[in-house]
Coordinates of C-alpha atoms in Angstrom, one line a residue:
M12 CA -8.3 16.2 22.3
D13 CA -9.7 12.5 22.6
L14 CA -8.4 11.1 19.7
H15 CA -10.8 8.4 19.8
S16 CA -14.0 10.4 19.6
E17 CA -14.3 9.8 15.8
K18 CA -14.2 6.4 16.2
I19 CA -14.9 3.1 13.1
I20 CA -15.2 -0.2 14.5
V21 CA -14.4 -3.5 12.2
L22 CA -16.5 -6.4 13.4
D23 CA -14.0 -9.4 12.2
F24 CA -15.7 -12.6 11.0
G25 CA -12.1 -13.9 9.9
S26 CA -11.7 -12.5 7.3
Q27 CA -7.7 -11.8 5.1
Y28 CA -8.6 -8.4 5.0
S29 CA -9.6 -6.9 8.4
Q30 CA -6.4 -5.3 9.0
L31 CA -6.9 -4.0 5.9
I32 CA -10.1 -2.5 6.0
A33 CA -9.1 -0.9 9.1
R34 CA -5.2 0.7 7.9
K35 CA -8.0 2.0 4.9
V36 CA -9.7 3.6 7.7
R37 CA -7.2 4.8 9.7
E38 CA -5.1 6.6 5.7
N39 CA -8.0 8.7 5.4
R40 CA -7.0 10.4 9.5
V41 CA -10.2 8.1 11.7
Y42 CA -9.1 6.1 14.1
C43 CA -10.5 2.2 13.3
E44 CA -10.8 -0.5 15.7
I45 CA -10.9 -4.4 14.9
L46 CA -13.2 -6.2 17.3
P47 CA -14.4 -9.9 17.3
Y48 CA -17.3 -10.8 15.6
N49 CA -18.7 -11.9 19.1
T50 CA -18.3 -8.6 20.6
S51 CA -21.8 -7.1 22.8
Y52 CA -23.7 -4.7 21.3
D53 CA -23.7 -3.0 24.9
E54 CA -20.2 -2.9 24.4
I55 CA -19.9 -1.5 21.0
K56 CA -22.1 1.2 22.1
R57 CA -20.3 1.8 24.9
Q58 CA -17.3 2.9 22.7
S59 CA -19.7 5.3 21.0
P60 CA -18.1 4.5 17.1
K61 CA -19.5 6.6 15.1
G62 CA -20.1 3.3 11.9
I63 CA -19.7 0.1 12.5
I64 CA -18.1 -2.3 9.4
L65 CA -18.8 -5.9 9.3
S66 CA -15.5 -7.9 7.5
G67 CA -16.1 -10.8 5.3
G68 CA -15.2 -14.1 6.1
P69 CA -14.3 -17.7 4.9
H70 CA -17.7 -18.9 6.0
S71 CA -21.3 -19.0 4.5
V72 CA -24.6 -17.7 6.9
Y73 CA -26.4 -20.7 6.4
E74 CA -23.2 -22.9 8.1
P75 CA -24.4 -24.5 11.6
D76 CA -21.2 -23.5 12.9
A77 CA -21.4 -19.7 11.1
P78 CA -19.6 -16.8 13.4
L79 CA -22.8 -14.5 13.9
P80 CA -23.1 -11.1 15.7
E81 CA -25.9 -9.7 18.0
K82 CA -28.5 -9.2 15.9
R83 CA -29.3 -5.8 18.2
I84 CA -26.3 -4.5 16.3
M85 CA -27.9 -4.8 12.8
E86 CA -30.7 -3.4 14.3
G87 CA -29.0 -0.2 16.6
E88 CA -28.9 3.6 15.3
I89 CA -25.3 3.3 14.4
P90 CA -24.6 3.4 10.7
I91 CA -23.4 -0.2 9.2
L92 CA -21.3 -1.2 6.0
G93 CA -21.5 -4.8 5.4
I94 CA -18.1 -6.3 3.2
C95 CA -19.0 -10.0 1.3
Y96 CA -19.6 -12.1 4.1
G97 CA -21.0 -9.0 6.1
M98 CA -23.6 -8.0 3.7
Q99 CA -24.8 -11.7 3.2
L100 CA -25.2 -11.6 7.4
L101 CA -27.5 -8.4 6.9
A102 CA -29.5 -10.2 4.6
Y103 CA -29.7 -13.2 6.2
M104 CA -29.8 -12.1 10.0
L105 CA -32.8 -8.9 8.5
G106 CA -35.0 -11.8 7.1
G107 CA -33.4 -12.5 3.2
K108 CA -32.5 -15.0 1.2
V109 CA -28.6 -16.1 0.6
L110 CA -27.6 -19.1 -1.2
E111 CA -25.2 -20.9 -2.6
A112 CA -24.3 -18.7 -5.9
Q113 CA -24.1 -20.8 -9.1
N114 CA -21.2 -19.3 -10.7
R115 CA -18.8 -18.3 -7.7
E116 CA -17.1 -14.8 -8.4
Y117 CA -13.2 -14.3 -7.7
G118 CA -11.0 -12.1 -9.0
H119 CA -11.9 -9.2 -11.5
A120 CA -15.7 -8.3 -12.0
K121 CA -17.4 -5.4 -12.9
L122 CA -20.1 -2.9 -11.2
L123 CA -22.9 -1.3 -12.3
I124 CA -24.1 1.3 -10.4
S125 CA -27.6 2.3 -10.7
D126 CA -28.2 4.3 -7.7
Y127 CA -25.2 7.4 -7.4
S128 CA -26.5 8.8 -3.5
D129 CA -24.8 7.6 -0.7
L130 CA -22.6 4.9 -0.5
F131 CA -21.7 5.6 -4.5
Y132 CA -21.8 9.6 -4.5
G133 CA -19.4 11.7 -6.8
F134 CA -19.1 8.7 -9.4
Q135 CA -18.7 9.5 -12.5
Q136 CA -19.7 6.3 -14.6
V137 CA -22.1 3.8 -14.4
D138 CA -19.4 0.6 -14.5
H139 CA -16.5 0.4 -12.6
Q140 CA -14.1 -2.7 -11.6
V141 CA -14.4 -4.5 -8.3
W142 CA -12.3 -7.3 -7.1
M143 CA -14.5 -10.3 -6.2
S144 CA -14.2 -13.3 -3.7
H145 CA -17.3 -15.3 -2.7
A146 CA -19.1 -18.1 -3.4
D147 CA -22.6 -17.2 -2.8
R148 CA -25.5 -14.2 -2.5
V149 CA -28.1 -12.5 -1.3
V150 CA -30.5 -14.2 -3.8
D151 CA -33.1 -11.8 -1.7
P152 CA -32.1 -8.4 0.3
P153 CA -34.3 -7.9 3.1
A154 CA -38.0 -5.8 3.7
G155 CA -36.8 -2.4 3.0
F156 CA -33.8 -2.8 1.4
V157 CA -33.1 -2.0 -2.1
S158 CA -30.0 -2.7 -4.8
L159 CA -27.5 0.3 -5.2
A160 CA -25.4 -2.3 -7.9
S161 CA -25.1 -5.6 -9.8
T162 CA -22.6 -7.5 -11.2
Q163 CA -23.1 -10.0 -14.1
N164 CA -23.7 -13.1 -11.6
S165 CA -25.2 -10.6 -9.1
C166 CA -28.1 -8.3 -9.2
T167 CA -27.9 -6.6 -5.8
A168 CA -23.8 -6.3 -5.3
A169 CA -24.9 -3.9 -3.1
M170 CA -27.8 -2.8 -1.2
K171 CA -28.9 -0.3 1.0
Q172 CA -31.7 -0.3 3.9
K173 CA -34.7 2.3 3.5
G174 CA -34.5 5.4 5.6
R175 CA -31.5 4.0 7.9
P176 CA -27.8 4.1 7.2
V177 CA -27.6 0.4 6.8
F178 CA -25.5 -0.5 3.5
G179 CA -24.0 -3.8 2.3
V180 CA -20.9 -4.5 -0.6
Q181 CA -20.7 -8.1 -1.7
F182 CA -17.1 -6.9 -3.1
H183 CA -14.0 -5.4 -1.5
P184 CA -13.0 -2.0 -1.1
E185 CA -10.2 -2.6 0.4
V186 CA -7.8 -3.7 -2.3
A187 CA -6.4 -2.6 -4.2
H188 CA -8.0 -4.2 -7.1
T189 CA -11.0 -2.2 -6.4
P190 CA -9.4 1.2 -8.1
E191 CA -12.8 3.3 -6.3
G192 CA -12.5 1.3 -3.2
N193 CA -10.8 4.1 -1.2
H194 CA -14.2 6.6 -2.2
I195 CA -16.4 3.9 -1.1
L196 CA -15.2 3.9 2.7
Q197 CA -14.6 7.5 2.2
N198 CA -18.2 7.9 2.0
F199 CA -18.9 5.7 4.4
I200 CA -16.9 7.4 7.3
F201 CA -17.0 10.7 5.9
R202 CA -20.9 11.0 4.6
I203 CA -22.8 8.6 6.0
C204 CA -21.1 8.3 9.9
G205 CA -20.5 11.9 9.5
C206 CA -16.8 11.8 10.6
R207 CA -14.3 14.4 11.1
S208 CA -10.2 13.3 10.5
N209 CA -8.2 13.4 13.4
W210 CA -6.4 10.0 13.7
T211 CA -2.4 12.2 12.6
M212 CA 0.7 10.7 13.6
S213 CA 1.5 14.1 15.1
S214 CA -1.5 14.6 17.5
F215 CA -0.9 10.5 18.8
I216 CA 2.8 11.5 19.6
G217 CA 1.2 14.9 21.7
Y218 CA -2.3 13.0 22.9
T219 CA 0.2 10.1 23.8
I220 CA 3.7 11.8 25.7
K221 CA 0.5 13.6 27.9
D222 CA -0.8 10.1 28.9
I223 CA 2.6 8.3 29.6
R224 CA 3.2 11.2 32.0
E225 CA 0.2 11.6 34.2
K226 CA 0.8 7.5 34.4
V227 CA 4.7 7.5 35.1
G228 CA 4.7 10.5 37.4
D229 CA 7.6 10.6 39.0
A230 CA 8.8 6.8 38.2
K231 CA 11.6 5.6 36.5
V232 CA 11.3 3.1 33.4
I233 CA 13.3 0.8 31.5
C234 CA 13.1 0.4 27.9
A235 CA 14.9 -3.2 26.0
L236 CA 16.7 -1.3 22.9
S237 CA 17.4 -3.9 20.1
G238 CA 18.0 -0.8 17.2
G239 CA 14.7 -2.3 15.1
V240 CA 12.4 0.2 14.6
D241 CA 9.5 -0.9 17.2
S242 CA 11.3 -0.7 20.1
S243 CA 13.2 3.0 18.7
V244 CA 10.3 4.4 18.4
T245 CA 9.3 3.4 21.6
A246 CA 12.7 5.0 23.1
L247 CA 12.7 8.0 21.5
I248 CA 8.3 8.7 22.6
M249 CA 8.9 7.5 26.6
H250 CA 12.9 10.0 25.9
K251 CA 10.7 12.4 24.7
A252 CA 7.4 12.1 27.9
V253 CA 9.9 11.1 30.8
G254 CA 13.2 12.3 29.7
R255 CA 15.9 11.3 32.3
Q256 CA 14.1 8.6 34.3
L257 CA 13.9 6.3 31.0
T258 CA 17.2 4.0 30.8
C259 CA 17.0 1.5 27.4
V260 CA 19.6 -1.4 27.8
F261 CA 20.7 -2.0 24.8
V262 CA 22.3 -5.4 24.6
N263 CA 25.1 -7.3 22.2
N264 CA 24.3 -10.6 22.2
G265 CA 27.3 -11.4 18.8
L266 CA 24.6 -12.4 17.0
L267 CA 24.1 -8.2 15.6
R268 CA 24.7 -7.6 12.1
M269 CA 28.2 -5.4 11.0
G270 CA 28.4 -2.4 13.1
E271 CA 24.8 -2.3 14.5
E272 CA 26.2 -2.2 17.9
I273 CA 28.2 1.1 16.9
S274 CA 25.2 2.7 15.1
V275 CA 22.6 1.8 17.8
R276 CA 24.4 3.8 20.2
R277 CA 25.9 6.6 17.8
T278 CA 22.2 6.9 17.5
F279 CA 20.6 6.9 21.0
E280 CA 23.6 8.2 23.1
D281 CA 25.0 10.7 21.1
H282 CA 22.5 11.8 18.8
F283 CA 19.5 11.9 21.5
Q284 CA 21.3 11.5 24.7
I285 CA 19.6 8.2 26.2
N286 CA 20.3 7.3 28.9
L287 CA 21.3 4.2 27.6
V288 CA 23.6 0.8 29.5
Y289 CA 24.9 -1.0 26.6
V290 CA 25.8 -4.5 27.7
N291 CA 28.6 -6.7 25.7
A292 CA 27.4 -10.5 26.0
Q293 CA 29.1 -11.5 23.1
E294 CA 31.2 -14.1 25.1
R295 CA 27.6 -15.1 27.0
F296 CA 25.6 -16.2 24.6
L297 CA 28.4 -17.5 22.2
S298 CA 29.1 -20.3 25.1
R299 CA 25.3 -21.3 25.7
L300 CA 24.7 -21.1 21.9
A301 CA 29.0 -23.6 21.8
G302 CA 27.1 -27.3 20.0
V303 CA 23.9 -25.9 19.4
A304 CA 22.3 -27.4 16.0
D305 CA 18.5 -27.5 16.7
P306 CA 16.5 -24.0 15.4
E307 CA 14.0 -24.4 19.2
K308 CA 16.9 -24.9 21.0
K309 CA 18.7 -21.8 19.9
R310 CA 15.5 -19.5 20.4
K311 CA 14.9 -20.7 24.0
I312 CA 18.8 -20.0 25.4
I313 CA 18.9 -16.7 23.7
G314 CA 15.7 -15.8 24.9
N315 CA 15.8 -16.8 28.4
E316 CA 19.3 -15.6 28.3
F317 CA 18.0 -11.7 27.1
I318 CA 15.9 -12.2 29.8
F319 CA 18.5 -13.1 33.2
L320 CA 20.4 -10.6 31.4
F321 CA 18.2 -7.2 31.4
E322 CA 16.6 -8.7 35.0
E323 CA 20.3 -8.1 35.9
E324 CA 20.2 -5.2 34.6
A325 CA 17.2 -3.8 35.8
R326 CA 17.7 -4.5 39.4
K327 CA 21.3 -2.2 39.1
I328 CA 18.5 0.9 38.2
Q329 CA 17.0 2.3 41.4
G330 CA 13.1 2.9 41.3
V331 CA 12.2 1.4 38.3
E332 CA 8.4 0.1 37.9
F333 CA 7.6 0.2 34.5
L334 CA 8.5 -1.6 31.7
A335 CA 7.8 -0.4 27.9
Q336 CA 7.3 -2.4 25.2
G337 CA 7.0 -2.0 21.1
T338 CA 4.1 -4.1 20.6
L339 CA 2.1 -3.0 18.1
Y340 CA -1.4 -3.1 16.9
P341 CA -1.7 -6.7 14.9
D342 CA 0.1 -8.5 18.3
V343 CA -2.8 -7.1 20.1
I344 CA -4.9 -8.2 17.4
E345 CA -3.6 -11.5 17.6
S346 CA -4.2 -11.9 21.0
V347 CA -8.2 -12.2 19.9
S348 CA -9.4 -14.7 18.5
V349 CA -12.3 -14.5 15.8
K350 CA -13.5 -17.1 17.4
G351 CA -13.9 -15.4 20.7
P352 CA -12.0 -15.2 23.9
S353 CA -12.2 -19.2 24.5
A354 CA -9.8 -20.1 21.2
T355 CA -7.2 -17.8 21.2
I356 CA -4.9 -17.4 19.1
K357 CA -1.6 -16.4 20.8
S358 CA -0.6 -14.6 24.0
H359 CA 1.4 -11.8 23.1
H360 CA 4.6 -10.0 25.2
N361 CA 7.8 -8.8 22.9
V362 CA 9.7 -10.0 25.8
G363 CA 8.1 -13.2 27.2
G364 CA 7.9 -13.1 30.4
L365 CA 9.6 -9.8 31.8
P366 CA 6.5 -8.0 33.4
E367 CA 5.1 -11.2 35.2
K368 CA 9.2 -12.3 36.5
M369 CA 10.5 -8.4 37.1
N370 CA 7.0 -7.0 38.6
L371 CA 6.8 -4.4 36.2
R372 CA 4.2 -2.3 35.4
L373 CA 3.8 -2.0 31.3
I374 CA 3.8 0.3 29.4
E375 CA 2.7 0.3 25.5
P376 CA 3.0 3.5 24.1
L377 CA 2.5 2.1 20.1
R378 CA -0.1 -0.4 21.2
E379 CA -3.0 1.1 18.7
L380 CA -0.4 1.5 15.8
F381 CA 0.2 -0.2 12.4
K382 CA 3.3 -0.4 11.2
D383 CA 3.1 2.3 8.8
E384 CA 2.3 4.5 11.5
V385 CA 5.1 3.5 13.5
R386 CA 7.3 4.3 10.9
M387 CA 5.3 7.9 11.0
V388 CA 5.7 8.7 14.1
G389 CA 9.7 7.8 13.9
R390 CA 9.7 10.6 11.2
E391 CA 8.2 12.7 13.1
L392 CA 10.6 12.0 16.5
G393 CA 13.1 12.4 14.0
L394 CA 14.4 9.1 13.9
P395 CA 16.9 7.8 10.7
E396 CA 15.8 6.9 7.7
E397 CA 18.1 3.8 7.9
I398 CA 16.2 2.9 11.1
I399 CA 12.5 3.7 9.8
N400 CA 12.7 1.7 6.6
R401 CA 14.8 -1.3 8.5
Q402 CA 13.5 -4.8 7.0
P403 CA 12.4 -6.9 10.2
F404 CA 15.6 -8.6 11.4
P405 CA 14.6 -12.2 14.0
G406 CA 14.4 -11.5 17.5
P407 CA 18.1 -14.1 17.8
G408 CA 19.0 -12.7 15.5
L409 CA 22.1 -14.2 13.2
A410 CA 21.7 -17.5 15.1
I411 CA 19.1 -18.5 13.0
R412 CA 20.8 -18.1 9.9
V413 CA 23.2 -19.5 10.9
L414 CA 22.4 -22.8 10.0
G415 CA 23.6 -25.2 12.6
D416 CA 26.5 -24.8 15.0
V417 CA 26.9 -21.2 16.0
T418 CA 30.7 -20.1 16.0
E419 CA 31.9 -16.6 16.0
S420 CA 34.1 -17.7 12.7
R421 CA 30.9 -19.2 11.0
L422 CA 29.1 -15.6 12.1
E423 CA 31.5 -13.4 10.3
I424 CA 31.4 -15.2 7.2
L425 CA 27.5 -15.0 7.3
R426 CA 28.0 -10.5 8.6
Q427 CA 30.4 -10.2 5.3
A428 CA 27.9 -11.9 3.2
D429 CA 24.9 -9.8 4.6
V430 CA 26.6 -6.6 4.1
I431 CA 27.1 -7.5 0.0
V432 CA 23.6 -9.0 -0.1
L433 CA 22.0 -6.0 1.3
K434 CA 24.3 -3.3 -0.1
E435 CA 23.8 -3.9 -3.8
I436 CA 19.6 -4.3 -2.8
K437 CA 19.3 -1.3 -1.8
D438 CA 21.5 -0.3 -4.2
A439 CA 19.2 -1.5 -7.5
G440 CA 16.4 0.3 -5.3
L441 CA 14.4 -2.3 -4.0
Y442 CA 15.4 -2.3 -0.6
E443 CA 12.0 -0.6 0.8
R444 CA 10.1 -2.3 -1.6
I445 CA 11.2 -5.8 -0.5
W446 CA 10.1 -7.1 3.4
Q447 CA 12.9 -8.8 3.7
S448 CA 16.4 -9.9 2.3
F449 CA 19.3 -11.7 4.0
A450 CA 21.9 -14.5 3.8
V451 CA 22.1 -17.6 5.4
L452 CA 24.6 -19.6 5.9
L453 CA 24.2 -22.9 4.9
P454 CA 25.5 -26.5 7.3
V455 CA 27.6 -27.8 4.2
R456 CA 30.9 -27.6 2.4
T457 CA 31.1 -28.4 -1.6
V458 CA 33.7 -28.6 -3.6
G459 CA 35.2 -25.2 -6.3
V460 CA 38.1 -24.2 -8.7
M461 CA 39.6 -20.8 -7.7
G462 CA 42.9 -20.2 -9.7
D463 CA 44.6 -23.5 -10.2
L464 CA 43.5 -24.7 -6.0
R465 CA 40.6 -26.7 -5.8
T466 CA 38.6 -25.3 -2.4
Y467 CA 36.1 -27.3 -0.3
D468 CA 33.9 -24.3 1.3
H469 CA 30.9 -23.1 2.6
V470 CA 27.6 -22.9 0.9
V471 CA 25.5 -19.0 1.5
A472 CA 21.8 -19.5 0.4
I473 CA 20.0 -15.4 -0.6
R474 CA 16.9 -15.4 0.2
A475 CA 14.0 -12.1 -0.6
V476 CA 10.5 -12.4 -0.3
T477 CA 7.5 -9.9 -0.2
S478 CA 4.9 -9.2 2.1
Q479 CA 2.5 -7.5 4.0
D480 CA 2.2 -8.9 7.3
G481 CA 4.7 -11.8 7.9
M482 CA 1.9 -14.2 8.0
T483 CA 2.1 -15.1 4.3
A484 CA 5.1 -14.5 2.1
D485 CA 6.3 -15.1 -1.8
W486 CA 9.7 -15.3 -2.8
V487 CA 11.1 -12.1 -4.6
R488 CA 12.1 -11.9 -9.0
L489 CA 15.0 -10.3 -8.5
P490 CA 16.9 -9.4 -11.5
Y491 CA 19.3 -11.5 -12.4
E492 CA 21.7 -9.6 -13.1
L493 CA 21.4 -8.4 -9.3
I494 CA 22.0 -12.3 -7.9
G495 CA 24.4 -12.4 -10.4
R496 CA 26.1 -9.3 -8.6
I497 CA 26.0 -10.7 -5.5
S498 CA 26.5 -14.0 -5.7
N499 CA 29.9 -12.8 -7.7
R500 CA 30.6 -10.4 -5.1
I501 CA 30.5 -13.1 -2.2
I502 CA 32.7 -15.1 -3.4
N503 CA 35.5 -12.7 -4.4
E504 CA 35.0 -11.3 -0.9
V505 CA 34.0 -13.4 1.6
K506 CA 36.9 -15.8 2.5
G507 CA 35.4 -19.5 2.9
V508 CA 32.4 -19.3 0.6
N509 CA 32.8 -20.4 -2.9
R510 CA 28.8 -21.5 -4.0
V511 CA 25.6 -19.3 -3.8
V512 CA 21.9 -20.4 -3.8
Y513 CA 18.8 -18.6 -4.5
D514 CA 15.7 -19.5 -2.8
V515 CA 12.7 -20.3 -4.2
S516 CA 10.5 -21.2 -1.6
S517 CA 7.1 -19.2 -0.6
K518 CA 5.7 -19.4 2.9
P519 CA 3.5 -21.3 3.1
P520 CA 4.9 -24.0 2.7
S521 CA 8.7 -22.7 3.7
T522 CA 8.8 -20.0 5.9
I523 CA 10.5 -16.8 5.7
E524 CA 13.5 -17.4 8.4
W525 CA 15.3 -20.8 7.1
E526 CA 15.4 -22.0 11.2

């Protein structure tokens, strides 16, 4: 089965919601891919999508440097849905008029539907709540277009072209603040584009295993296993495809959380019976980090040391030709700027430099998946829930949560505090609703009193944030009772700590991690 035969393409004009649009389409079991706005019409046709969605964006269509797609895309036979800036593009490029709105619309608005065919098929009432975020509006739709709905500030809040499957909406159907938004997307995906639902994680697994077997043949594969969900699912799907041809390398760098090496080895060696090379490199890493307080130096030392060590282990295995990595679709998207290939945001490799240095061919079985889809694949493959639902953990590990000098004694204090934080948040039923929650050991000591004795001990900070992608984040308003319980347990149970503080900073201006 070709999982990409029923494809919707999102052309990205810089919207913060572009990934959300793609995820919403995929939730309807239809494959969706994000491409830069300047992708040529010929390239789009070559991919044979069932439909195209033009995303929103921060620009105005009449600005001199506004991102504009190739006009042939608007005039072709592929169905189109323009969202916000995408609708304004349709109007502007096909002869309509777009001007700055006298009354900008941000937030909730009431949509009054006048045409219940096509895009609003199946809607039962006239007015609906939608989410607006725009400063421009379509004053005059292009010739041949008619209005489908209006708001108080816009006579044309949705439009369609007569005789052609081209539609535009001024609001954002992809966000939760538009309650009937998925209904609109479903009408576009299924009624207008004629898609069938064949994008499921079980079908993805079958398709991917077949593809891996054809690519690898009789060669051997090596995979770096960290114990996080991405590398774990990568290891499992590779094992399912090539069995004993796969060797996973798990490095204990001394910067792991409490009991993590035992859990990883039990899961993959004992339960899944995967070839696993366990490397105890705690002393090696800690000796390299001795006396290093600068966060960037820590990161570089850990990253470089991992590469050197991984190379050493790879050379011990005869016949290795492939490196498996847990690259995800957001990593791929971030490698392509909305301004096109001339302004790349970042070039992504999960393990920087490894493919070039080792002359291994790269396999990225998860490169088409979002994080939530990776978790679904993990469940299909039988991965334990404790790994599937694991919060993101930084590559440098606890080294960037021990602020200042990294020593075994300071790491042990942090491990004990971190266990308490995670246990209490899990017991409160909040773990899976929080993006990240963890403890940080500060490089300061404060005076305290325990019993009749004066103490001069460490400070632990608690960090808990909500986020969708880690790019922005807000601090979690944990219940005071929970914060108090965590603080009380850490001070009573972790020797060497006499003060606990709670971080109430958002990203930006702060970062999620302290280093």
